[in-house]
Coordinates of C-alpha atoms in Angstrom, one line a residue:
M22 CA 12.5 -8.8 -7.7
T23 CA 10.7 -9.3 -11.0
N24 CA 8.7 -6.6 -12.8
D25 CA 5.5 -8.6 -12.7
H26 CA 5.7 -8.5 -8.9
I27 CA 6.3 -4.7 -8.5
G28 CA 5.4 -3.2 -11.9
S29 CA 6.6 0.3 -12.3
T30 CA 5.4 1.8 -9.0
V31 CA 8.7 1.9 -7.0
P32 CA 10.9 2.9 -10.0
R33 CA 8.5 5.7 -10.8
R34 CA 8.5 7.0 -7.2
Q35 CA 12.3 6.7 -7.0
L36 CA 12.9 8.5 -10.3
G37 CA 10.4 11.2 -9.4
R38 CA 12.1 11.9 -6.1
R39 CA 15.6 12.1 -7.7
L40 CA 14.3 14.5 -10.4
R41 CA 12.6 16.7 -7.7
D42 CA 15.8 16.8 -5.7
L43 CA 17.8 17.8 -8.8
R44 CA 15.3 20.6 -9.5
E45 CA 15.5 21.8 -5.9
D46 CA 19.3 21.6 -5.9
A47 CA 19.3 23.7 -9.1
R48 CA 17.1 26.2 -7.2
L49 CA 14.5 26.1 -9.9
T50 CA 10.8 26.6 -9.2
V51 CA 8.0 24.6 -10.7
A52 CA 7.0 27.7 -12.7
Q53 CA 10.5 28.1 -14.1
V54 CA 10.7 24.5 -15.2
I55 CA 7.3 24.3 -16.9
A56 CA 8.1 27.5 -18.7
A57 CA 11.5 26.3 -19.9
L58 CA 10.2 22.9 -21.0
E59 CA 6.8 24.1 -22.2
W60 CA 5.0 21.6 -20.0
S61 CA 1.9 21.9 -17.9
K62 CA 2.1 22.0 -14.1
P63 CA 0.1 18.7 -13.7
R64 CA 2.6 16.9 -16.0
L65 CA 5.6 17.9 -13.9
W66 CA 3.7 17.1 -10.7
R67 CA 2.8 13.6 -12.0
Y68 CA 6.4 13.0 -12.9
E69 CA 7.8 14.2 -9.5
T70 CA 5.3 12.2 -7.5
G71 CA 5.7 9.0 -9.5
Q72 CA 2.1 8.9 -10.7
V73 CA 3.0 8.1 -14.3
P74 CA 5.8 6.6 -16.3
I75 CA 8.5 9.0 -17.6
H76 CA 10.0 8.7 -21.1
P77 CA 13.8 8.7 -21.1
N78 CA 13.8 11.8 -23.5
D79 CA 11.9 13.7 -20.8
V80 CA 14.5 12.7 -18.2
E81 CA 17.2 13.9 -20.6
A82 CA 15.5 17.3 -21.0
M83 CA 15.1 17.7 -17.2
C84 CA 18.6 16.6 -16.4
R85 CA 20.0 19.0 -18.9
L86 CA 18.0 21.9 -17.4
Y87 CA 19.0 20.9 -13.9
G88 CA 22.7 20.6 -14.8
A89 CA 23.1 16.9 -14.0
N90 CA 26.2 15.2 -15.1
R91 CA 26.2 12.6 -17.9
E92 CA 26.7 9.6 -15.6
L93 CA 23.7 10.5 -13.4
T94 CA 21.6 11.4 -16.5
E95 CA 22.2 7.9 -18.0
A96 CA 21.4 6.2 -14.7
L97 CA 18.1 8.0 -14.4
K98 CA 17.3 7.3 -18.1
T99 CA 17.8 3.6 -17.4
L100 CA 15.5 3.9 -14.4
A101 CA 13.0 5.6 -16.6
R102 CA 12.8 2.6 -18.8
E103 CA 11.7 0.5 -15.8
T104 CA 8.8 2.9 -15.3
K105 CA 7.2 1.3 -18.4
S106 CA 6.9 -2.2 -16.8
K107 CA 3.5 -3.5 -15.8
G108 CA 2.5 -5.4 -12.7
W109 CA -0.2 -8.1 -12.6
W110 CA -2.8 -5.5 -11.5
H111 CA -2.7 -3.8 -14.9
A112 CA -5.0 -6.5 -16.2
Y113 CA -7.8 -4.9 -14.1
S114 CA -8.4 -1.7 -16.0
E115 CA -11.1 -0.4 -13.6
I116 CA -8.6 0.0 -10.7
P117 CA -8.4 3.7 -9.7
E118 CA -4.9 5.3 -10.3
W119 CA -4.4 6.0 -6.6
F120 CA -5.1 2.3 -5.6
E121 CA -2.9 1.0 -8.5
L122 CA -0.1 2.9 -6.9
F123 CA -0.7 1.2 -3.6
L124 CA -0.8 -2.2 -5.1
G125 CA 2.7 -1.7 -6.6
M126 CA 4.0 -0.5 -3.2
E127 CA 2.3 -3.3 -1.3
A128 CA 3.9 -5.9 -3.7
A129 CA 7.4 -4.3 -3.2
A130 CA 7.3 -3.9 0.6
S131 CA 9.3 -6.1 2.9
R132 CA 7.1 -5.3 5.9
L133 CA 3.5 -4.2 6.1
R134 CA 1.9 -2.9 9.3
Q135 CA -1.9 -2.3 9.1
Y136 CA -4.6 -1.1 11.5
E137 CA -8.2 -1.7 10.7
A138 CA -11.1 -0.6 12.8
E139 CA -14.3 -1.8 11.1
V140 CA -13.6 -4.6 8.7
I141 CA -11.1 -7.4 8.0
P142 CA -8.3 -6.2 5.7
G143 CA -8.2 -7.5 2.2
L144 CA -5.0 -9.4 2.5
I145 CA -6.5 -11.6 5.2
Q146 CA -10.1 -11.9 4.0
S147 CA -11.6 -15.3 3.4
A148 CA -13.2 -15.9 0.0
S149 CA -16.7 -15.8 1.5
Y150 CA -16.0 -12.6 3.4
A151 CA -14.5 -10.9 0.4
S152 CA -17.5 -11.9 -1.8
A153 CA -19.9 -10.4 0.8
I154 CA -18.0 -7.1 1.4
I155 CA -17.0 -6.3 -2.2
P156 CA -20.6 -5.4 -3.2
R157 CA -20.6 -2.9 -0.3
G158 CA -17.7 -1.0 -1.7
I159 CA -17.7 2.4 -3.4
V160 CA -19.1 1.1 -6.7
S161 CA -22.9 1.3 -6.5
D162 CA -24.7 -1.9 -7.5
P163 CA -21.7 -3.7 -9.1
T164 CA -22.5 -6.3 -11.7
P165 CA -21.7 -9.9 -11.1
E166 CA -18.9 -9.6 -13.5
V167 CA -17.3 -6.7 -11.6
I168 CA -17.7 -8.6 -8.3
E169 CA -16.0 -11.6 -9.9
R170 CA -13.1 -9.5 -11.2
R171 CA -12.6 -7.8 -7.8
M172 CA -12.7 -11.2 -6.1
A173 CA -10.0 -12.5 -8.5
M174 CA -7.9 -9.4 -7.9
R175 CA -8.2 -9.7 -4.1
L176 CA -7.2 -13.3 -4.1
Q177 CA -4.2 -12.5 -6.4
R178 CA -3.1 -9.8 -3.9
Q179 CA -3.0 -12.3 -1.2
Q180 CA -0.4 -14.4 -3.0
I181 CA 2.3 -12.0 -1.8
L182 CA 2.0 -13.6 1.6
T183 CA 3.1 -17.0 0.4
R184 CA 5.5 -16.1 -2.4
R185 CA 9.2 -17.2 -2.3
D186 CA 10.9 -15.0 -4.8
P187 CA 11.0 -12.3 -3.7
K188 CA 10.6 -13.2 -0.1
A189 CA 7.1 -12.8 1.3
P190 CA 6.7 -9.6 3.4
D191 CA 6.2 -9.6 7.1
L192 CA 2.6 -8.7 7.8
E193 CA 1.6 -7.3 11.2
I194 CA -2.1 -6.4 11.7
F195 CA -3.9 -4.8 14.6
L196 CA -7.7 -5.3 14.4
S197 CA -10.2 -3.5 16.5
E198 CA -12.5 -6.1 18.2
A199 CA -15.3 -4.3 16.4
A200 CA -14.1 -5.9 13.1
L201 CA -14.7 -9.3 14.6
L202 CA -18.2 -8.4 15.7
R203 CA -19.4 -6.3 12.7
G204 CA -20.0 -9.0 10.1
F205 CA -22.3 -10.8 7.8
S206 CA -24.0 -14.2 8.2
P207 CA -22.8 -16.5 10.9
E208 CA -21.5 -18.9 8.2
I209 CA -19.3 -16.2 6.7
M210 CA -18.0 -14.9 10.0
V211 CA -17.1 -18.4 11.2
D212 CA -15.2 -19.0 8.0
Q213 CA -13.4 -15.6 8.3
L214 CA -12.5 -16.0 12.0
T215 CA -11.2 -19.5 11.3
T216 CA -9.1 -18.1 8.5
L217 CA -7.6 -15.5 10.9
L218 CA -6.6 -18.3 13.3
T219 CA -5.0 -20.3 10.4
L220 CA -3.1 -17.3 9.0
S221 CA -1.8 -16.4 12.4
E222 CA 0.1 -19.7 12.5
R223 CA 2.3 -18.5 9.6
P224 CA 5.7 -17.2 10.6
N225 CA 5.4 -14.0 8.6
I226 CA 1.9 -13.0 9.8
T227 CA 0.9 -11.5 13.1
I228 CA -2.7 -10.7 13.8
R229 CA -3.5 -9.0 17.1
V230 CA -6.7 -7.6 18.5
A231 CA -7.3 -4.3 20.4
P232 CA -10.3 -5.2 22.6
L233 CA -13.1 -2.7 23.1
A234 CA -12.5 -2.8 26.8
A235 CA -9.1 -1.3 26.4
G236 CA -10.7 2.1 25.8
P237 CA -9.5 4.9 23.5
H238 CA -6.2 4.9 21.7
R239 CA -4.3 7.1 19.3
A240 CA -5.6 5.3 16.2
F241 CA -9.1 6.9 16.5
H242 CA -8.5 8.9 13.3
G243 CA -8.9 5.7 11.2
S244 CA -7.3 2.9 9.4
F245 CA -3.9 3.0 7.8
V246 CA -1.0 0.9 6.4
I247 CA 2.7 1.5 7.1
L248 CA 4.9 0.1 4.4
D249 CA 8.7 -0.6 4.8
F250 CA 10.9 -1.5 1.9
P251 CA 14.1 -3.5 1.3
E252 CA 17.3 -1.6 0.7
E253 CA 17.8 -0.7 -3.0
T254 CA 20.9 -0.1 -5.1
P255 CA 23.1 3.0 -4.4
V256 CA 21.9 4.5 -7.7
R257 CA 18.3 4.4 -6.6
G258 CA 18.6 5.0 -2.9
P259 CA 16.3 3.4 -0.3
E260 CA 12.5 3.7 -0.7
P261 CA 11.3 5.6 2.4
T262 CA 8.8 4.2 4.8
T263 CA 5.4 5.3 3.6
I264 CA 2.0 5.7 5.2
Y265 CA -1.1 4.8 3.2
S266 CA -4.5 6.1 4.3
E267 CA -7.5 5.5 2.1
H268 CA -10.8 7.2 1.8
P269 CA -13.7 6.6 -0.6
T270 CA -12.5 8.8 -3.5
G271 CA -8.7 8.6 -3.1
A272 CA -5.8 8.1 -0.7
L273 CA -2.9 9.8 1.1
Y274 CA 0.7 8.8 0.7
L275 CA 2.8 10.2 3.5
D276 CA 6.6 9.7 3.7
K277 CA 8.0 12.8 5.4
P278 CA 10.0 11.9 8.6
N279 CA 7.6 13.8 10.9
E280 CA 4.6 12.1 9.3
V281 CA 6.2 8.6 9.7
E282 CA 7.1 9.4 13.3
S283 CA 3.5 10.4 14.1
Y284 CA 2.2 7.1 12.8
S285 CA 5.0 5.2 14.6
R286 CA 3.7 6.7 17.9
I287 CA 0.2 5.6 16.9
W288 CA 1.5 2.1 16.2
S289 CA 3.3 2.0 19.6
D290 CA 0.0 2.9 21.3
L291 CA -1.8 0.1 19.5
D292 CA 0.9 -2.2 20.6
R293 CA 0.2 -1.1 24.2
V294 CA -3.5 -1.7 24.1
A295 CA -3.7 -4.8 21.9
L296 CA -3.7 -8.3 23.2
D297 CA -0.6 -10.4 22.5
Q298 CA -0.9 -13.1 19.9
P299 CA -2.1 -15.9 22.3
G300 CA -4.6 -13.5 23.9
S301 CA -5.8 -12.3 20.5
N302 CA -6.3 -15.9 19.3
H303 CA -8.2 -16.6 22.5
L304 CA -10.6 -13.7 21.8
I305 CA -10.9 -14.7 18.1
R306 CA -11.9 -18.2 19.2
Q307 CA -14.3 -16.9 21.8
T308 CA -16.0 -14.7 19.1
L309 CA -16.0 -17.6 16.7
R310 CA -18.0 -19.7 19.2
E311 CA -20.5 -16.8 19.6
W312 CA -21.0 -16.6 15.9
S313 CA -21.4 -20.4 15.7
Q314 CA -24.3 -20.2 18.1

């Protein structure tokens, strides 16, 4: 997998987890570490959570404090050098740090499962739908230049669905029927729903609809994405399944086993209430005809 595809996101998270585990194995508290290294608490937190790149010299200092052997120290320093690499999204300087982290994880994932209640998700938006919804984002009154850049970024994101190296991820989406009904002009919605039908023909994409008539289900708390990752090398260890949940000013990244299990139950409930693929396509076509009229 090339660096321009995943950037530094996954290496940063992997390195941060290994360093946190070493600290905990050494029975050192955060307060003890920042006192010994003369760092700030936010600096250590950003390192351990993979928010920022880590210089190999800082890895050396942490490993020495934690009592890591030379072989592991050198392996982690090598991984630290990968935290400097940049993905394609670094060209868009206005991206919030929390969303930049998601873009790197999305690009590295082997499987993406997403539930969306109100709108069509970015990865499967048509160009006309994207151009209509971007001005309604969290940026107030964006300029035409900002809209154009966000459009370009969104279309570039979608390229992961057709890439060959690394293999395109499997994308499974559950949409609430409300997302098909809550739209813009008939022209835009006809284009978008036609796009959904076209995308659902691809072998790596599944788009299913939870009809309003199915009643309540466990996803009433809101939209989310479940990201699964390919196996990594033994030095790095596997990247854990991660839940991404976004809100207007930030996002949550959840990867503890109990958190993943909770969202797995929600996903199973969506699977129960959603129509199968043929049934979903039928509902999408029916809604498309209504928009056409």
